[in-house]
């Protein structure tokens, strides 16, 4: 009976570690995508120290979970006490680090508010100056999501014009409607847009548009994080039980 119980724990341990392995692979892939993303979010992440740190923490956590899931599977199948103890100690450290990161993200969530992005836009944005990374990134975001500013075109009223863009009044050309939402897309009516005719402009702010676009994924990421923490907790319990049961 004891042997059957030990065998059951061994395969449950393997199963939980397999899920940890998959969770680590997902986090690793997501971290790599955020850092090397070609659509321009990489520059936004780089411009915000909190997001920059968070992206690399996610990458590191994904790599560690990937490795530890693999080690846990090997330790369970081979019934190796050394590997199981190593796995337990490191999964405990990762569990505590992830819990701390979640608490810090909750505490510093005000850095992702509408007001924060509005202040950064008004401070750093240089309209059509594509040699500036921040401005080029914002232009790419506005074109891709068919939006304008953080709250709307009014965000650009206090931003000075470039010397060579005297035609441009308030709204940058990235806010003008296009037939195709890409830099290569033809303008519907560029002159009318820059002259201030609203029906040729994208009037909705990017904060609302992006929030609505990613709302489902945010809840999915939160559910995934809770699931990973729960799986790690059960894996630690089974690892210790299996460690004590191996003769």
PDB file of C-alpha atoms in Angstrom, residues 21-189:
ATOM      1  CA  UNK A  21       7.524  23.413 -17.249  1.00  0.00           C
ATOM      2  CA  UNK A  22       4.728  24.617 -19.561  1.00  0.00           C
ATOM      3  CA  UNK A  23       4.075  27.714 -17.422  1.00  0.00           C
ATOM      4  CA  UNK A  24       7.769  28.582 -17.519  1.00  0.00           C
ATOM      5  CA  UNK A  25       7.807  28.163 -21.286  1.00  0.00           C
ATOM      6  CA  UNK A  26       4.820  30.541 -21.600  1.00  0.00           C
ATOM      7  CA  UNK A  27       6.437  33.179 -19.353  1.00  0.00           C
ATOM      8  CA  UNK A  28       9.737  32.810 -21.198  1.00  0.00           C
ATOM      9  CA  UNK A  29       8.037  33.256 -24.562  1.00  0.00           C
ATOM     10  CA  UNK A  30       6.017  36.247 -23.344  1.00  0.00           C
ATOM     11  CA  UNK A  31       9.124  37.901 -21.870  1.00  0.00           C
ATOM     12  CA  UNK A  32      11.066  37.436 -25.107  1.00  0.00           C
ATOM     13  CA  UNK A  33       8.127  38.828 -27.126  1.00  0.00           C
ATOM     14  CA  UNK A  34       7.902  41.972 -24.958  1.00  0.00           C
ATOM     15  CA  UNK A  35      11.648  42.635 -25.207  1.00  0.00           C
ATOM     16  CA  UNK A  36      12.129  41.981 -28.950  1.00  0.00           C
ATOM     17  CA  UNK A  37       8.617  42.946 -30.156  1.00  0.00           C
ATOM     18  CA  UNK A  38       8.991  44.587 -33.608  1.00  0.00           C
ATOM     19  CA  UNK A  39       5.831  46.740 -33.370  1.00  0.00           C
ATOM     20  CA  UNK A  40       7.460  49.282 -31.065  1.00  0.00           C
ATOM     21  CA  UNK A  41       6.367  48.263 -27.579  1.00  0.00           C
ATOM     22  CA  UNK A  42       9.996  47.442 -26.819  1.00  0.00           C
ATOM     23  CA  UNK A  43      10.817  51.188 -26.784  1.00  0.00           C
ATOM     24  CA  UNK A  44       7.868  51.976 -24.517  1.00  0.00           C
ATOM     25  CA  UNK A  45       9.034  49.271 -22.122  1.00  0.00           C
ATOM     26  CA  UNK A  46      12.608  50.584 -22.290  1.00  0.00           C
ATOM     27  CA  UNK A  47      11.433  54.141 -21.545  1.00  0.00           C
ATOM     28  CA  UNK A  48       9.697  53.041 -18.339  1.00  0.00           C
ATOM     29  CA  UNK A  49      12.095  51.626 -15.706  1.00  0.00           C
ATOM     30  CA  UNK A  50       9.293  49.730 -13.949  1.00  0.00           C
ATOM     31  CA  UNK A  51       8.106  48.031 -17.148  1.00  0.00           C
ATOM     32  CA  UNK A  52      11.708  47.394 -18.211  1.00  0.00           C
ATOM     33  CA  UNK A  53      12.493  45.692 -14.906  1.00  0.00           C
ATOM     34  CA  UNK A  54       9.217  43.750 -14.974  1.00  0.00           C
ATOM     35  CA  UNK A  55       9.905  42.402 -18.475  1.00  0.00           C
ATOM     36  CA  UNK A  56      13.302  41.045 -17.460  1.00  0.00           C
ATOM     37  CA  UNK A  57      11.942  39.640 -14.192  1.00  0.00           C
ATOM     38  CA  UNK A  58       9.289  37.805 -16.215  1.00  0.00           C
ATOM     39  CA  UNK A  59      11.981  36.515 -18.589  1.00  0.00           C
ATOM     40  CA  UNK A  60      14.171  35.317 -15.709  1.00  0.00           C
ATOM     41  CA  UNK A  61      11.239  33.688 -13.905  1.00  0.00           C
ATOM     42  CA  UNK A  62      10.161  31.927 -17.082  1.00  0.00           C
ATOM     43  CA  UNK A  63      13.663  30.546 -17.648  1.00  0.00           C
ATOM     44  CA  UNK A  64      13.951  29.344 -14.034  1.00  0.00           C
ATOM     45  CA  UNK A  65      10.512  27.706 -14.064  1.00  0.00           C
ATOM     46  CA  UNK A  66      11.356  26.054 -17.384  1.00  0.00           C
ATOM     47  CA  UNK A  67      14.561  24.624 -15.923  1.00  0.00           C
ATOM     48  CA  UNK A  68      13.086  23.640 -12.554  1.00  0.00           C
ATOM     49  CA  UNK A  69      10.061  21.985 -14.138  1.00  0.00           C
ATOM     50  CA  UNK A  70      12.468  19.840 -16.115  1.00  0.00           C
ATOM     51  CA  UNK A  71      14.547  19.036 -13.010  1.00  0.00           C
ATOM     52  CA  UNK A  72      11.411  18.244 -10.996  1.00  0.00           C
ATOM     53  CA  UNK A  73      10.205  15.810 -13.631  1.00  0.00           C
ATOM     54  CA  UNK A  74      13.603  14.088 -13.646  1.00  0.00           C
ATOM     55  CA  UNK A  75      13.758  13.983  -9.834  1.00  0.00           C
ATOM     56  CA  UNK A  76      10.286  12.471  -9.578  1.00  0.00           C
ATOM     57  CA  UNK A  77      10.737   9.791 -12.230  1.00  0.00           C
ATOM     58  CA  UNK A  78      14.230   8.783 -11.011  1.00  0.00           C
ATOM     59  CA  UNK A  79      13.265   9.140  -7.317  1.00  0.00           C
ATOM     60  CA  UNK A  80      16.455  11.122  -6.710  1.00  0.00           C
ATOM     61  CA  UNK A  81      16.436  12.730  -3.219  1.00  0.00           C
ATOM     62  CA  UNK A  82      19.173  15.228  -4.100  1.00  0.00           C
ATOM     63  CA  UNK A  83      17.274  16.541  -7.145  1.00  0.00           C
ATOM     64  CA  UNK A  84      14.022  16.677  -5.158  1.00  0.00           C
ATOM     65  CA  UNK A  85      15.608  18.704  -2.349  1.00  0.00           C
ATOM     66  CA  UNK A  86      17.276  21.023  -4.868  1.00  0.00           C
ATOM     67  CA  UNK A  87      13.941  21.432  -6.635  1.00  0.00           C
ATOM     68  CA  UNK A  88      12.049  22.157  -3.394  1.00  0.00           C
ATOM     69  CA  UNK A  89      14.478  24.877  -2.230  1.00  0.00           C
ATOM     70  CA  UNK A  90      14.552  26.682  -5.544  1.00  0.00           C
ATOM     71  CA  UNK A  91      10.828  26.425  -6.217  1.00  0.00           C
ATOM     72  CA  UNK A  92      10.288  27.922  -2.754  1.00  0.00           C
ATOM     73  CA  UNK A  93      12.569  30.854  -3.624  1.00  0.00           C
ATOM     74  CA  UNK A  94      10.780  31.381  -6.941  1.00  0.00           C
ATOM     75  CA  UNK A  95       7.381  31.166  -5.235  1.00  0.00           C
ATOM     76  CA  UNK A  96       8.400  33.872  -2.722  1.00  0.00           C
ATOM     77  CA  UNK A  97       9.925  36.039  -5.481  1.00  0.00           C
ATOM     78  CA  UNK A  98       6.772  35.813  -7.617  1.00  0.00           C
ATOM     79  CA  UNK A  99       4.618  36.652  -4.620  1.00  0.00           C
ATOM     80  CA  UNK A 100       6.827  39.681  -3.883  1.00  0.00           C
ATOM     81  CA  UNK A 101       6.679  40.783  -7.539  1.00  0.00           C
ATOM     82  CA  UNK A 102       2.861  40.562  -7.503  1.00  0.00           C
ATOM     83  CA  UNK A 103       2.726  42.680  -4.336  1.00  0.00           C
ATOM     84  CA  UNK A 104       5.130  45.264  -5.820  1.00  0.00           C
ATOM     85  CA  UNK A 105       3.117  45.397  -9.066  1.00  0.00           C
ATOM     86  CA  UNK A 106      -0.019  46.092  -7.029  1.00  0.00           C
ATOM     87  CA  UNK A 107       1.727  48.797  -4.979  1.00  0.00           C
ATOM     88  CA  UNK A 108       3.233  50.578  -8.014  1.00  0.00           C
ATOM     89  CA  UNK A 109       0.211  50.184 -10.278  1.00  0.00           C
ATOM     90  CA  UNK A 110      -0.240  54.005 -10.253  1.00  0.00           C
ATOM     91  CA  UNK A 111       2.751  54.191 -12.646  1.00  0.00           C
ATOM     92  CA  UNK A 112       0.487  52.730 -15.338  1.00  0.00           C
ATOM     93  CA  UNK A 113      -2.304  55.271 -14.947  1.00  0.00           C
ATOM     94  CA  UNK A 114      -3.710  57.540 -17.628  1.00  0.00           C
ATOM     95  CA  UNK A 115      -2.162  60.562 -15.890  1.00  0.00           C
ATOM     96  CA  UNK A 116       1.327  59.018 -15.920  1.00  0.00           C
ATOM     97  CA  UNK A 117       1.277  58.315 -19.678  1.00  0.00           C
ATOM     98  CA  UNK A 118      -0.230  61.755 -20.395  1.00  0.00           C
ATOM     99  CA  UNK A 119       2.580  63.473 -18.476  1.00  0.00           C
ATOM    100  CA  UNK A 120       5.244  61.391 -20.258  1.00  0.00           C
ATOM    101  CA  UNK A 121       3.710  62.105 -23.678  1.00  0.00           C
ATOM    102  CA  UNK A 122       3.597  65.867 -23.113  1.00  0.00           C
ATOM    103  CA  UNK A 123       7.152  65.832 -21.761  1.00  0.00           C
ATOM    104  CA  UNK A 124       8.941  63.718 -24.393  1.00  0.00           C
ATOM    105  CA  UNK A 125       6.838  63.610 -27.579  1.00  0.00           C
ATOM    106  CA  UNK A 126       8.357  65.435 -30.599  1.00  0.00           C
ATOM    107  CA  UNK A 127       5.566  64.929 -33.143  1.00  0.00           C
ATOM    108  CA  UNK A 128       6.889  63.630 -36.509  1.00  0.00           C
ATOM    109  CA  UNK A 129      10.530  63.435 -35.430  1.00  0.00           C
ATOM    110  CA  UNK A 130      11.114  59.751 -36.269  1.00  0.00           C
ATOM    111  CA  UNK A 131      14.759  59.963 -35.191  1.00  0.00           C
ATOM    112  CA  UNK A 132      13.488  60.178 -31.602  1.00  0.00           C
ATOM    113  CA  UNK A 133      12.713  56.684 -30.275  1.00  0.00           C
ATOM    114  CA  UNK A 134       9.928  57.814 -27.936  1.00  0.00           C
ATOM    115  CA  UNK A 135       8.128  59.841 -30.634  1.00  0.00           C
ATOM    116  CA  UNK A 136       8.550  57.163 -33.293  1.00  0.00           C
ATOM    117  CA  UNK A 137       7.151  54.540 -30.929  1.00  0.00           C
ATOM    118  CA  UNK A 138       4.129  56.649 -30.030  1.00  0.00           C
ATOM    119  CA  UNK A 139       3.484  57.338 -33.718  1.00  0.00           C
ATOM    120  CA  UNK A 140       3.608  53.585 -34.438  1.00  0.00           C
ATOM    121  CA  UNK A 141       1.175  52.879 -31.602  1.00  0.00           C
ATOM    122  CA  UNK A 142      -1.261  55.586 -32.740  1.00  0.00           C
ATOM    123  CA  UNK A 143      -1.179  54.369 -36.339  1.00  0.00           C
ATOM    124  CA  UNK A 144      -1.515  50.686 -35.411  1.00  0.00           C
ATOM    125  CA  UNK A 145      -4.433  51.172 -33.006  1.00  0.00           C
ATOM    126  CA  UNK A 146      -6.103  54.045 -34.918  1.00  0.00           C
ATOM    127  CA  UNK A 147      -6.012  56.259 -31.834  1.00  0.00           C
ATOM    128  CA  UNK A 148      -4.636  59.670 -30.868  1.00  0.00           C
ATOM    129  CA  UNK A 149      -2.651  60.604 -27.776  1.00  0.00           C
ATOM    130  CA  UNK A 150      -3.456  59.153 -24.379  1.00  0.00           C
ATOM    131  CA  UNK A 151      -6.870  60.807 -23.991  1.00  0.00           C
ATOM    132  CA  UNK A 152      -7.404  62.267 -27.466  1.00  0.00           C
ATOM    133  CA  UNK A 153      -6.017  64.971 -29.811  1.00  0.00           C
ATOM    134  CA  UNK A 154      -6.234  67.564 -27.012  1.00  0.00           C
ATOM    135  CA  UNK A 155      -3.108  66.013 -25.461  1.00  0.00           C
ATOM    136  CA  UNK A 156      -0.997  67.663 -28.184  1.00  0.00           C
ATOM    137  CA  UNK A 157      -2.172  71.240 -27.655  1.00  0.00           C
ATOM    138  CA  UNK A 158       0.720  72.035 -25.299  1.00  0.00           C
ATOM    139  CA  UNK A 159       3.374  70.268 -27.407  1.00  0.00           C
ATOM    140  CA  UNK A 160       5.483  72.638 -29.573  1.00  0.00           C
ATOM    141  CA  UNK A 161       5.693  72.170 -33.341  1.00  0.00           C
ATOM    142  CA  UNK A 162       8.814  71.168 -35.205  1.00  0.00           C
ATOM    143  CA  UNK A 163      10.296  73.949 -37.377  1.00  0.00           C
ATOM    144  CA  UNK A 164       9.752  72.032 -40.613  1.00  0.00           C
ATOM    145  CA  UNK A 165       6.127  71.072 -39.863  1.00  0.00           C
ATOM    146  CA  UNK A 166       4.444  74.467 -39.849  1.00  0.00           C
ATOM    147  CA  UNK A 167       1.485  72.995 -41.748  1.00  0.00           C
ATOM    148  CA  UNK A 168       0.652  70.898 -38.724  1.00  0.00           C
ATOM    149  CA  UNK A 169      -1.629  72.687 -36.263  1.00  0.00           C
ATOM    150  CA  UNK A 170      -2.486  70.628 -33.180  1.00  0.00           C
ATOM    151  CA  UNK A 171      -2.999  67.060 -34.352  1.00  0.00           C
ATOM    152  CA  UNK A 172       0.104  65.131 -35.503  1.00  0.00           C
ATOM    153  CA  UNK A 173      -0.260  63.231 -38.761  1.00  0.00           C
ATOM    154  CA  UNK A 174      -0.072  59.909 -36.899  1.00  0.00           C
ATOM    155  CA  UNK A 175      -3.594  60.716 -35.662  1.00  0.00           C
ATOM    156  CA  UNK A 176      -4.982  61.120 -39.184  1.00  0.00           C
ATOM    157  CA  UNK A 177      -7.264  58.379 -40.489  1.00  0.00           C
ATOM    158  CA  UNK A 178      -5.716  55.934 -42.938  1.00  0.00           C
ATOM    159  CA  UNK A 179      -7.231  53.400 -45.284  1.00  0.00           C
ATOM    160  CA  UNK A 180      -4.883  50.772 -43.825  1.00  0.00           C
ATOM    161  CA  UNK A 181      -3.586  51.022 -40.247  1.00  0.00           C
ATOM    162  CA  UNK A 182       0.149  50.957 -40.991  1.00  0.00           C
ATOM    163  CA  UNK A 183       2.808  53.522 -41.872  1.00  0.00           C
ATOM    164  CA  UNK A 184       2.417  52.540 -45.521  1.00  0.00           C
ATOM    165  CA  UNK A 185      -1.358  53.096 -45.435  1.00  0.00           C
ATOM    166  CA  UNK A 186      -2.766  55.952 -47.520  1.00  0.00           C
ATOM    167  CA  UNK A 187      -4.296  58.913 -45.662  1.00  0.00           C
ATOM    168  CA  UNK A 188      -8.035  59.390 -46.084  1.00  0.00           C
ATOM    169  CA  UNK A 189      -7.495  63.169 -46.259  1.00  0.00           C
TER     170      UNK A 189
END
